[in-house]
Tab-separated table of C-alpha atoms in Angstrom:
chain	number	residue	atom	x	y	z
A	399	MET	CA	1.543	24.256	2.321
A	400	ASP	CA	5.269	23.190	0.619
A	401	SER	CA	5.072	21.815	-2.981
A	402	SER	CA	8.378	19.925	-3.038
A	403	ASP	CA	7.986	17.075	-4.809
A	404	LYS	CA	11.692	16.352	-3.658
A	405	GLU	CA	11.260	15.188	0.123
A	406	ARG	CA	9.746	11.757	1.144
A	407	GLY	CA	9.586	10.298	4.496
A	408	ALA	CA	11.424	7.208	6.418
A	409	ARG	CA	8.924	4.646	5.694
A	410	ALA	CA	6.134	3.663	3.020
A	411	VAL	CA	4.031	1.266	1.830
A	412	VAL	CA	3.781	0.005	-1.846
A	413	CYS	CA	1.814	-1.686	-3.495
A	414	SER	CA	2.517	-3.472	-6.303
A	415	VAL	CA	-0.098	-6.278	-8.356
A	416	LEU	CA	1.435	-9.587	-10.016
A	417	GLU	CA	-0.479	-11.482	-12.790
A	418	LEU	CA	-1.239	-15.277	-11.550
A	419	THR	CA	-1.218	-18.523	-13.387
A	420	ASP	CA	-5.067	-18.662	-12.847
A	421	GLY	CA	-5.966	-15.295	-14.420
A	422	MET	CA	-6.623	-13.323	-11.557
A	423	LEU	CA	-4.506	-9.999	-10.232
A	424	ARG	CA	-3.098	-10.016	-6.758
A	425	VAL	CA	-2.455	-7.061	-5.679
A	426	VAL	CA	0.284	-6.968	-2.962
A	427	LEU	CA	1.629	-4.005	0.289
A	428	ASP	CA	4.544	-3.879	1.538
A	429	ASP	CA	6.671	-1.742	3.924
A	430	VAL	CA	9.711	-0.355	2.966
A	431	THR	CA	12.395	1.871	4.107
A	432	ASN	CA	14.089	4.818	2.723
A	433	GLN	CA	18.005	4.236	2.688
A	434	ALA	CA	17.710	8.074	2.503
A	435	PRO	CA	15.665	9.755	4.865
A	436	GLY	CA	14.112	12.937	3.024
A	437	ASN	CA	15.126	11.871	-0.160
A	438	PRO	CA	12.885	10.548	-2.612
A	439	GLY	CA	16.189	8.194	-2.629
A	440	GLN	CA	16.909	4.487	-2.373
A	441	TRP	CA	13.730	2.132	-0.406
A	442	ARG	CA	14.326	-1.738	1.166
A	443	HIS	CA	12.117	-3.726	1.347
A	444	ASP	CA	11.464	-3.883	4.780
A	445	ILE	CA	7.519	-6.356	5.778
A	446	PHE	CA	5.779	-8.303	3.875
A	447	VAL	CA	2.229	-6.559	4.757
A	448	THR	CA	-0.843	-8.212	2.885
A	449	PHE	CA	-2.157	-9.635	-0.668
A	450	LYS	CA	-5.307	-9.815	-2.024
A	451	ASP	CA	-6.183	-11.236	-5.043
A	452	TYR	CA	-8.838	-10.266	-7.571
A	453	GLU	CA	-11.288	-11.022	-10.778
A	454	ARG	CA	-8.446	-9.584	-13.601
A	455	SER	CA	-12.043	-8.622	-15.237
A	456	GLU	CA	-13.178	-6.476	-11.949
A	457	LEU	CA	-10.012	-5.159	-11.257
A	458	SER	CA	-9.051	-4.235	-14.423
A	459	ALA	CA	-11.742	-1.970	-15.554
A	460	LEU	CA	-11.584	-1.047	-11.855
A	461	GLU	CA	-15.221	-2.108	-11.468
A	462	LEU	CA	-14.688	-2.700	-7.461
A	463	SER	CA	-17.388	-1.621	-5.170
A	464	GLU	CA	-17.432	1.971	-3.432
A	465	ASP	CA	-17.217	-0.627	0.400
A	466	GLU	CA	-14.287	-1.962	-1.218
A	467	TYR	CA	-12.222	0.568	-2.682
A	468	ALA	CA	-12.747	2.237	0.941
A	469	ALA	CA	-11.610	-0.180	2.754
A	470	PHE	CA	-8.376	-0.554	0.512
A	471	GLY	CA	-8.080	2.900	0.724
A	472	HIS	CA	-8.298	3.107	5.178
A	473	TYR	CA	-6.088	0.269	5.077
A	474	VAL	CA	-3.645	1.776	3.337
A	475	LEU	CA	-3.486	4.984	4.877
A	476	ALA	CA	-3.677	2.925	8.409
A	477	ARG	CA	-0.543	0.847	7.396
A	478	LEU	CA	1.315	3.990	6.495
A	479	LEU	CA	0.659	6.102	9.420
A	480	ALA	CA	1.476	2.988	11.847
A	481	SER	CA	4.401	2.097	10.365
A	482	ASN	CA	5.307	5.537	10.886
A	483	GLY	CA	4.540	5.772	14.411
A	484	LEU	CA	1.659	7.690	14.185
A	485	LEU	CA	-1.671	5.940	14.666
A	486	VAL	CA	-3.356	7.082	17.322
A	487	LEU	CA	-6.145	5.043	18.462
A	488	LYS	CA	-8.810	6.189	20.297
A	489	PRO	CA	-10.185	4.287	23.075
A	490	GLU	CA	-13.380	2.589	23.032
């Protein structure tokens, strides 16, 4: 496996956290496009994906359920693969 920390893909998913006025924390996901593909260059916002609000105490203490962590990780990975045209869905 190549251990280069200088290369990046053309598209990515960005996670950010926003403090809301009601004390909740909002986790926001956006798709971004690399302006210098192959390099860790500038990223440009492309598409708003989704958001979810959490109780500050629960999120800040990393006290989400295992199901919530699994669902979040699955969603981020699926979105990353889909935005790069790499997601393969199996027929039911």
